[in-house]
């Protein structure tokens, strides 16, 4: 697993898979939420399982901003649907609108 440490450096973990995955996006996002708190921005796109929903919930719980691809726009909607059900993301957008939203967040310092 790829981890973001509290000093914001990266590290690797050889721990067992989480939700059948290693590396796990949930582990990465949760560690980023711990390291960055309200400055974290999570982005979750198309995918065929519920991976990322817990990580997005961790980011949101620590005051970060969450962006999820609109399931209607996703090639495989399972991951976005799981994240929407789990954490009620700040933004649900088509893929083509994601870059503009990220630029807007960068300009405003992440203000909702």
mmCIF file of N, CA and C in Angstrom, residues 2-112:
data_model
loop_
_atom_site.group_PDB
_atom_site.id
_atom_site.type_symbol
_atom_site.label_atom_id
_atom_site.label_comp_id
_atom_site.label_asym_id
_atom_site.label_seq_id
_atom_site.Cartn_x
_atom_site.Cartn_y
_atom_site.Cartn_z
ATOM 1 N N UNK A 2 0.443 2.264 -0.686
ATOM 2 C CA UNK A 2 1.093 3.554 -0.633
ATOM 3 C C UNK A 2 0.421 4.353 0.472
ATOM 4 N N UNK A 3 1.239 4.960 1.334
ATOM 5 C CA UNK A 3 0.725 5.746 2.451
ATOM 6 C C UNK A 3 1.281 7.158 2.402
ATOM 7 N N UNK A 4 0.500 8.113 2.888
ATOM 8 C CA UNK A 4 0.981 9.467 3.125
ATOM 9 C C UNK A 4 1.191 9.566 4.629
ATOM 10 N N UNK A 5 2.423 9.829 5.023
ATOM 11 C CA UNK A 5 2.744 9.929 6.455
ATOM 12 C C UNK A 5 2.337 11.301 6.988
ATOM 13 N N UNK A 6 2.297 11.448 8.302
ATOM 14 C CA UNK A 6 1.894 12.711 8.913
ATOM 15 C C UNK A 6 2.819 13.865 8.531
ATOM 16 N N UNK A 7 4.092 13.550 8.219
ATOM 17 C CA UNK A 7 5.011 14.600 7.755
ATOM 18 C C UNK A 7 4.864 14.842 6.254
ATOM 19 N N UNK A 8 3.866 14.193 5.647
ATOM 20 C CA UNK A 8 3.496 14.302 4.233
ATOM 21 C C UNK A 8 4.494 13.649 3.281
ATOM 22 N N UNK A 9 5.346 12.805 3.811
ATOM 23 C CA UNK A 9 6.203 11.976 2.966
ATOM 24 C C UNK A 9 5.418 10.708 2.605
ATOM 25 N N UNK A 10 5.928 9.966 1.645
ATOM 26 C CA UNK A 10 5.283 8.730 1.219
ATOM 27 C C UNK A 10 6.018 7.535 1.790
ATOM 28 N N UNK A 11 5.279 6.464 2.039
ATOM 29 C CA UNK A 11 5.882 5.210 2.461
ATOM 30 C C UNK A 11 5.073 4.062 1.870
ATOM 31 N N UNK A 12 5.642 2.889 1.973
ATOM 32 C CA UNK A 12 4.976 1.683 1.480
ATOM 33 C C UNK A 12 4.708 0.746 2.639
ATOM 34 N N UNK A 13 3.633 -0.007 2.523
ATOM 35 C CA UNK A 13 3.285 -1.009 3.519
ATOM 36 C C UNK A 13 3.064 -2.334 2.799
ATOM 37 N N UNK A 14 3.592 -3.393 3.361
ATOM 38 C CA UNK A 14 3.394 -4.727 2.814
ATOM 39 C C UNK A 14 2.261 -5.468 3.491
ATOM 40 N N UNK A 15 1.387 -4.745 4.176
ATOM 41 C CA UNK A 15 0.274 -5.379 4.878
ATOM 42 C C UNK A 15 -0.660 -6.066 3.889
ATOM 43 N N UNK A 16 -1.485 -6.970 4.395
ATOM 44 C CA UNK A 16 -2.392 -7.719 3.514
ATOM 45 C C UNK A 16 -3.335 -6.795 2.737
ATOM 46 N N UNK A 17 -3.893 -7.314 1.650
ATOM 47 C CA UNK A 17 -4.845 -6.532 0.863
ATOM 48 C C UNK A 17 -6.026 -6.039 1.704
ATOM 49 N N UNK A 18 -6.564 -4.910 1.313
ATOM 50 C CA UNK A 18 -7.774 -4.355 1.913
ATOM 51 C C UNK A 18 -8.846 -4.408 0.841
ATOM 52 N N UNK A 19 -9.954 -5.052 1.150
ATOM 53 C CA UNK A 19 -11.022 -5.258 0.161
ATOM 54 C C UNK A 19 -10.463 -5.899 -1.106
ATOM 55 N N UNK A 20 -9.612 -6.875 -0.912
ATOM 56 C CA UNK A 20 -9.013 -7.668 -1.989
ATOM 57 C C UNK A 20 -8.000 -6.909 -2.832
ATOM 58 N N UNK A 21 -7.575 -5.726 -2.394
ATOM 59 C CA UNK A 21 -6.666 -4.920 -3.213
ATOM 60 C C UNK A 21 -5.407 -4.537 -2.444
ATOM 61 N N UNK A 22 -4.315 -4.609 -3.133
ATOM 62 C CA UNK A 22 -3.056 -4.050 -2.660
ATOM 63 C C UNK A 22 -2.272 -3.638 -3.881
ATOM 64 N N UNK A 23 -2.082 -2.369 -4.101
ATOM 65 C CA UNK A 23 -2.367 -1.281 -3.168
ATOM 66 C C UNK A 23 -3.863 -0.962 -3.102
ATOM 67 N N UNK A 24 -4.258 -0.427 -1.968
ATOM 68 C CA UNK A 24 -5.650 -0.073 -1.728
ATOM 69 C C UNK A 24 -5.831 1.435 -1.778
ATOM 70 N N UNK A 25 -6.778 1.891 -2.569
ATOM 71 C CA UNK A 25 -7.080 3.318 -2.634
ATOM 72 C C UNK A 25 -7.647 3.810 -1.309
ATOM 73 N N UNK A 26 -8.362 2.955 -0.586
ATOM 74 C CA UNK A 26 -8.898 3.363 0.714
ATOM 75 C C UNK A 26 -7.777 3.645 1.709
ATOM 76 N N UNK A 27 -6.748 2.824 1.713
ATOM 77 C CA UNK A 27 -5.601 3.037 2.606
ATOM 78 C C UNK A 27 -4.905 4.343 2.244
ATOM 79 N N UNK A 28 -4.677 4.567 0.956
ATOM 80 C CA UNK A 28 -4.029 5.803 0.519
ATOM 81 C C UNK A 28 -4.857 7.024 0.908
ATOM 82 N N UNK A 29 -6.140 7.016 0.601
ATOM 83 C CA UNK A 29 -6.979 8.177 0.888
ATOM 84 C C UNK A 29 -7.112 8.432 2.387
ATOM 85 N N UNK A 30 -7.244 7.381 3.175
ATOM 86 C CA UNK A 30 -7.358 7.554 4.624
ATOM 87 C C UNK A 30 -6.082 8.140 5.198
ATOM 88 N N UNK A 31 -4.940 7.679 4.724
ATOM 89 C CA UNK A 31 -3.676 8.228 5.220
ATOM 90 C C UNK A 31 -3.508 9.677 4.758
ATOM 91 N N UNK A 32 -3.958 10.005 3.558
ATOM 92 C CA UNK A 32 -3.908 11.396 3.083
ATOM 93 C C UNK A 32 -4.832 12.274 3.920
ATOM 94 N N UNK A 33 -5.994 11.758 4.276
ATOM 95 C CA UNK A 33 -6.923 12.505 5.135
ATOM 96 C C UNK A 33 -6.283 12.794 6.491
ATOM 97 N N UNK A 34 -5.578 11.813 7.040
ATOM 98 C CA UNK A 34 -4.897 12.009 8.324
ATOM 99 C C UNK A 34 -3.786 13.048 8.204
ATOM 100 N N UNK A 35 -3.040 13.008 7.108
ATOM 101 C CA UNK A 35 -1.897 13.904 6.934
ATOM 102 C C UNK A 35 -2.310 15.326 6.564
ATOM 103 N N UNK A 36 -3.326 15.473 5.746
ATOM 104 C CA UNK A 36 -3.696 16.786 5.225
ATOM 105 C C UNK A 36 -4.946 17.388 5.852
ATOM 106 N N UNK A 37 -5.752 16.585 6.529
ATOM 107 C CA UNK A 37 -6.962 17.105 7.166
ATOM 108 C C UNK A 37 -7.830 17.863 6.188
ATOM 109 N N UNK A 38 -8.253 19.087 6.551
ATOM 110 C CA UNK A 38 -9.153 19.847 5.687
ATOM 111 C C UNK A 38 -8.528 20.291 4.366
ATOM 112 N N UNK A 39 -7.220 20.163 4.225
ATOM 113 C CA UNK A 39 -6.560 20.532 2.963
ATOM 114 C C UNK A 39 -6.583 19.390 1.946
ATOM 115 N N UNK A 40 -7.066 18.221 2.337
ATOM 116 C CA UNK A 40 -7.107 17.072 1.425
ATOM 117 C C UNK A 40 -8.235 17.236 0.407
ATOM 118 N N UNK A 41 -7.956 16.792 -0.812
ATOM 119 C CA UNK A 41 -8.967 16.735 -1.862
ATOM 120 C C UNK A 41 -8.942 15.320 -2.418
ATOM 121 N N UNK A 42 -10.068 14.638 -2.348
ATOM 122 C CA UNK A 42 -10.174 13.287 -2.883
ATOM 123 C C UNK A 42 -10.949 13.297 -4.186
ATOM 124 N N UNK A 43 -10.458 12.545 -5.154
ATOM 125 C CA UNK A 43 -11.115 12.423 -6.456
ATOM 126 C C UNK A 43 -11.307 10.938 -6.735
ATOM 127 N N UNK A 44 -12.527 10.545 -7.042
ATOM 128 C CA UNK A 44 -12.813 9.143 -7.330
ATOM 129 C C UNK A 44 -13.534 9.047 -8.670
ATOM 130 N N UNK A 45 -12.994 8.189 -9.528
ATOM 131 C CA UNK A 45 -13.538 8.028 -10.876
ATOM 132 C C UNK A 45 -14.130 6.636 -11.052
ATOM 133 N N UNK A 46 -14.403 6.278 -12.267
ATOM 134 C CA UNK A 46 -15.015 5.010 -12.643
ATOM 135 C C UNK A 46 -14.301 3.798 -12.044
ATOM 136 N N UNK A 47 -15.042 2.750 -11.774
ATOM 137 C CA UNK A 47 -14.438 1.521 -11.269
ATOM 138 C C UNK A 47 -15.480 0.462 -10.972
ATOM 139 N N UNK A 48 -15.011 -0.792 -10.888
ATOM 140 C CA UNK A 48 -15.922 -1.932 -10.837
ATOM 141 C C UNK A 48 -16.155 -2.512 -9.449
ATOM 142 N N UNK A 49 -15.719 -1.805 -8.389
ATOM 143 C CA UNK A 49 -16.035 -2.289 -7.045
ATOM 144 C C UNK A 49 -16.238 -1.089 -6.135
ATOM 145 N N UNK A 50 -16.371 -1.311 -4.852
ATOM 146 C CA UNK A 50 -16.653 -0.215 -3.917
ATOM 147 C C UNK A 50 -15.392 0.443 -3.382
ATOM 148 N N UNK A 51 -14.238 0.124 -3.939
ATOM 149 C CA UNK A 51 -12.989 0.716 -3.471
ATOM 150 C C UNK A 51 -13.065 2.237 -3.542
ATOM 151 N N UNK A 52 -12.517 2.878 -2.535
ATOM 152 C CA UNK A 52 -12.470 4.322 -2.494
ATOM 153 C C UNK A 52 -13.565 4.952 -1.654
ATOM 154 N N UNK A 53 -14.657 4.258 -1.429
ATOM 155 C CA UNK A 53 -15.761 4.834 -0.659
ATOM 156 C C UNK A 53 -15.340 5.145 0.773
ATOM 157 N N UNK A 54 -14.624 4.228 1.411
ATOM 158 C CA UNK A 54 -14.168 4.461 2.793
ATOM 159 C C UNK A 54 -13.138 5.575 2.848
ATOM 160 N N UNK A 55 -12.242 5.615 1.885
ATOM 161 C CA UNK A 55 -11.237 6.670 1.844
ATOM 162 C C UNK A 55 -11.854 8.037 1.629
ATOM 163 N N UNK A 56 -12.841 8.107 0.750
ATOM 164 C CA UNK A 56 -13.539 9.368 0.524
ATOM 165 C C UNK A 56 -14.276 9.802 1.791
ATOM 166 N N UNK A 57 -14.865 8.853 2.498
ATOM 167 C CA UNK A 57 -15.550 9.176 3.758
ATOM 168 C C UNK A 57 -14.554 9.716 4.781
ATOM 169 N N UNK A 58 -13.343 9.160 4.812
ATOM 170 C CA UNK A 58 -12.320 9.639 5.748
ATOM 171 C C UNK A 58 -11.914 11.071 5.409
ATOM 172 N N UNK A 59 -11.746 11.363 4.138
ATOM 173 C CA UNK A 59 -11.390 12.726 3.713
ATOM 174 C C UNK A 59 -12.491 13.700 4.121
ATOM 175 N N UNK A 60 -13.713 13.346 3.828
ATOM 176 C CA UNK A 60 -14.853 14.219 4.167
ATOM 177 C C UNK A 60 -14.984 14.400 5.674
ATOM 178 N N UNK A 61 -14.798 13.327 6.449
ATOM 179 C CA UNK A 61 -14.918 13.403 7.913
ATOM 180 C C UNK A 61 -13.867 14.320 8.531
ATOM 181 N N UNK A 62 -12.723 14.457 7.872
ATOM 182 C CA UNK A 62 -11.653 15.307 8.400
ATOM 183 C C UNK A 62 -11.688 16.707 7.778
ATOM 184 N N UNK A 63 -12.786 17.021 7.087
ATOM 185 C CA UNK A 63 -12.984 18.365 6.561
ATOM 186 C C UNK A 63 -12.459 18.597 5.162
ATOM 187 N N UNK A 64 -11.943 17.551 4.509
ATOM 188 C CA UNK A 64 -11.453 17.689 3.145
ATOM 189 C C UNK A 64 -12.588 17.764 2.141
ATOM 190 N N UNK A 65 -12.220 17.982 0.904
ATOM 191 C CA UNK A 65 -13.198 18.112 -0.181
ATOM 192 C C UNK A 65 -13.196 16.844 -1.029
ATOM 193 N N UNK A 66 -14.382 16.407 -1.409
ATOM 194 C CA UNK A 66 -14.513 15.172 -2.174
ATOM 195 C C UNK A 66 -15.214 15.432 -3.501
ATOM 196 N N UNK A 67 -14.627 14.877 -4.556
ATOM 197 C CA UNK A 67 -15.175 14.959 -5.903
ATOM 198 C C UNK A 67 -15.354 13.540 -6.425
ATOM 199 N N UNK A 68 -16.523 13.259 -6.941
ATOM 200 C CA UNK A 68 -16.819 11.928 -7.476
ATOM 201 C C UNK A 68 -17.372 12.085 -8.887
ATOM 202 N N UNK A 69 -16.912 11.215 -9.759
ATOM 203 C CA UNK A 69 -17.426 11.221 -11.126
ATOM 204 C C UNK A 69 -18.904 10.849 -11.112
ATOM 205 N N UNK A 70 -19.692 11.569 -11.884
ATOM 206 C CA UNK A 70 -21.109 11.268 -12.028
ATOM 207 C C UNK A 70 -21.251 9.837 -12.541
ATOM 208 N N UNK A 71 -21.968 8.970 -11.821
ATOM 209 C CA UNK A 71 -22.107 7.585 -12.282
ATOM 210 C C UNK A 71 -22.661 7.465 -13.696
ATOM 211 N N UNK A 72 -23.512 8.385 -14.090
ATOM 212 C CA UNK A 72 -24.077 8.338 -15.446
ATOM 213 C C UNK A 72 -23.007 8.589 -16.502
ATOM 214 N N UNK A 73 -21.912 9.216 -16.108
ATOM 215 C CA UNK A 73 -20.815 9.544 -17.012
ATOM 216 C C UNK A 73 -19.690 8.500 -16.954
ATOM 217 N N UNK A 74 -19.718 7.646 -15.934
ATOM 218 C CA UNK A 74 -18.640 6.680 -15.707
ATOM 219 C C UNK A 74 -18.777 5.462 -16.615
ATOM 220 N N UNK A 75 -17.635 4.945 -17.059
ATOM 221 C CA UNK A 75 -17.645 3.718 -17.854
ATOM 222 C C UNK A 75 -18.207 2.566 -17.027
ATOM 223 N N UNK A 76 -17.774 2.489 -15.757
ATOM 224 C CA UNK A 76 -18.297 1.512 -14.801
ATOM 225 C C UNK A 76 -18.702 2.303 -13.554
ATOM 226 N N UNK A 77 -19.983 2.394 -13.237
ATOM 227 C CA UNK A 77 -20.443 3.303 -12.193
ATOM 228 C C UNK A 77 -20.327 2.807 -10.752
ATOM 229 N N UNK A 78 -19.872 1.592 -10.524
ATOM 230 C CA UNK A 78 -19.911 1.004 -9.187
ATOM 231 C C UNK A 78 -19.140 1.812 -8.144
ATOM 232 N N UNK A 79 -17.915 2.225 -8.445
ATOM 233 C CA UNK A 79 -17.121 2.991 -7.469
ATOM 234 C C UNK A 79 -17.760 4.346 -7.167
ATOM 235 N N UNK A 80 -18.129 5.130 -8.179
ATOM 236 C CA UNK A 80 -18.784 6.396 -7.849
ATOM 237 C C UNK A 80 -20.080 6.210 -7.054
ATOM 238 N N UNK A 81 -20.873 5.230 -7.420
ATOM 239 C CA UNK A 81 -22.126 4.984 -6.694
ATOM 240 C C UNK A 81 -21.864 4.642 -5.233
ATOM 241 N N UNK A 82 -20.849 3.819 -4.974
ATOM 242 C CA UNK A 82 -20.514 3.436 -3.593
ATOM 243 C C UNK A 82 -20.056 4.647 -2.792
ATOM 244 N N UNK A 83 -19.246 5.509 -3.403
ATOM 245 C CA UNK A 83 -18.774 6.703 -2.703
ATOM 246 C C UNK A 83 -19.926 7.663 -2.416
ATOM 247 N N UNK A 84 -20.823 7.829 -3.358
ATOM 248 C CA UNK A 84 -21.971 8.711 -3.171
ATOM 249 C C UNK A 84 -22.835 8.201 -2.018
ATOM 250 N N UNK A 85 -23.067 6.899 -1.987
ATOM 251 C CA UNK A 85 -23.884 6.311 -0.925
ATOM 252 C C UNK A 85 -23.192 6.398 0.440
ATOM 253 N N UNK A 86 -21.871 6.280 0.458
ATOM 254 C CA UNK A 86 -21.125 6.236 1.727
ATOM 255 C C UNK A 86 -20.838 7.610 2.309
ATOM 256 N N UNK A 87 -20.500 8.601 1.472
ATOM 257 C CA UNK A 87 -19.999 9.847 2.066
ATOM 258 C C UNK A 87 -20.664 11.122 1.592
ATOM 259 N N UNK A 88 -21.638 11.060 0.706
ATOM 260 C CA UNK A 88 -22.283 12.269 0.204
ATOM 261 C C UNK A 88 -21.234 13.311 -0.186
ATOM 262 N N UNK A 89 -20.548 13.088 -1.294
ATOM 263 C CA UNK A 89 -19.441 13.962 -1.698
ATOM 264 C C UNK A 89 -19.871 15.410 -1.940
ATOM 265 N N UNK A 90 -18.875 16.286 -1.877
ATOM 266 C CA UNK A 90 -19.125 17.712 -2.104
ATOM 267 C C UNK A 90 -19.528 17.994 -3.544
ATOM 268 N N UNK A 91 -18.924 17.271 -4.474
ATOM 269 C CA UNK A 91 -19.178 17.512 -5.902
ATOM 270 C C UNK A 91 -19.313 16.184 -6.638
ATOM 271 N N UNK A 92 -20.348 16.080 -7.460
ATOM 272 C CA UNK A 92 -20.551 14.939 -8.353
ATOM 273 C C UNK A 92 -20.571 15.528 -9.756
ATOM 274 N N UNK A 93 -19.547 15.181 -10.531
ATOM 275 C CA UNK A 93 -19.330 15.848 -11.814
ATOM 276 C C UNK A 93 -19.013 14.869 -12.937
ATOM 277 N N UNK A 94 -19.344 15.235 -14.168
ATOM 278 C CA UNK A 94 -18.845 14.451 -15.302
ATOM 279 C C UNK A 94 -17.322 14.588 -15.365
ATOM 280 N N UNK A 95 -16.675 13.601 -15.912
ATOM 281 C CA UNK A 95 -15.218 13.588 -15.996
ATOM 282 C C UNK A 95 -14.671 14.865 -16.634
ATOM 283 N N UNK A 96 -15.294 15.343 -17.697
ATOM 284 C CA UNK A 96 -14.798 16.538 -18.397
ATOM 285 C C UNK A 96 -14.846 17.801 -17.546
ATOM 286 N N UNK A 97 -15.653 17.817 -16.488
ATOM 287 C CA UNK A 97 -15.745 18.988 -15.616
ATOM 288 C C UNK A 97 -14.757 18.940 -14.446
ATOM 289 N N UNK A 98 -14.111 17.802 -14.235
ATOM 290 C CA UNK A 98 -13.185 17.652 -13.101
ATOM 291 C C UNK A 98 -11.992 18.614 -13.169
ATOM 292 N N UNK A 99 -11.311 18.740 -14.305
ATOM 293 C CA UNK A 99 -10.147 19.641 -14.327
ATOM 294 C C UNK A 99 -10.506 21.076 -13.931
ATOM 295 N N UNK A 100 -11.614 21.586 -14.447
ATOM 296 C CA UNK A 100 -12.022 22.951 -14.115
ATOM 297 C C UNK A 100 -12.321 23.088 -12.624
ATOM 298 N N UNK A 101 -12.976 22.088 -12.030
ATOM 299 C CA UNK A 101 -13.272 22.138 -10.597
ATOM 300 C C UNK A 101 -11.984 22.120 -9.782
ATOM 301 N N UNK A 102 -11.028 21.294 -10.172
ATOM 302 C CA UNK A 102 -9.753 21.246 -9.449
ATOM 303 C C UNK A 102 -9.014 22.580 -9.554
ATOM 304 N N UNK A 103 -9.050 23.204 -10.722
ATOM 305 C CA UNK A 103 -8.436 24.528 -10.880
ATOM 306 C C UNK A 103 -9.147 25.564 -10.012
ATOM 307 N N UNK A 104 -10.458 25.490 -9.961
ATOM 308 C CA UNK A 104 -11.222 26.416 -9.120
ATOM 309 C C UNK A 104 -10.874 26.223 -7.642
ATOM 310 N N UNK A 105 -10.771 24.983 -7.204
ATOM 311 C CA UNK A 105 -10.397 24.709 -5.817
ATOM 312 C C UNK A 105 -9.005 25.230 -5.517
ATOM 313 N N UNK A 106 -8.100 25.085 -6.479
ATOM 314 C CA UNK A 106 -6.735 25.584 -6.289
ATOM 315 C C UNK A 106 -6.735 27.108 -6.175
ATOM 316 N N UNK A 107 -7.540 27.785 -6.990
ATOM 317 C CA UNK A 107 -7.609 29.250 -6.958
ATOM 318 C C UNK A 107 -8.224 29.768 -5.674
ATOM 319 N N UNK A 108 -9.215 29.055 -5.147
ATOM 320 C CA UNK A 108 -9.935 29.527 -3.963
ATOM 321 C C UNK A 108 -9.395 28.947 -2.670
ATOM 322 N N UNK A 109 -8.337 28.161 -2.763
ATOM 323 C CA UNK A 109 -7.790 27.546 -1.563
ATOM 324 C C UNK A 109 -8.682 26.471 -0.981
ATOM 325 N N UNK A 110 -9.529 25.889 -1.823
ATOM 326 C CA UNK A 110 -10.393 24.794 -1.391
ATOM 327 C C UNK A 110 -11.696 25.242 -0.769
ATOM 328 N N UNK A 111 -12.020 26.536 -0.868
ATOM 329 C CA UNK A 111 -13.292 27.004 -0.305
ATOM 330 C C UNK A 111 -14.448 26.331 -1.034
ATOM 331 N N UNK A 112 -15.398 25.857 -0.260
ATOM 332 C CA UNK A 112 -16.556 25.168 -0.849
ATOM 333 C C UNK A 112 -17.413 26.131 -1.573
#
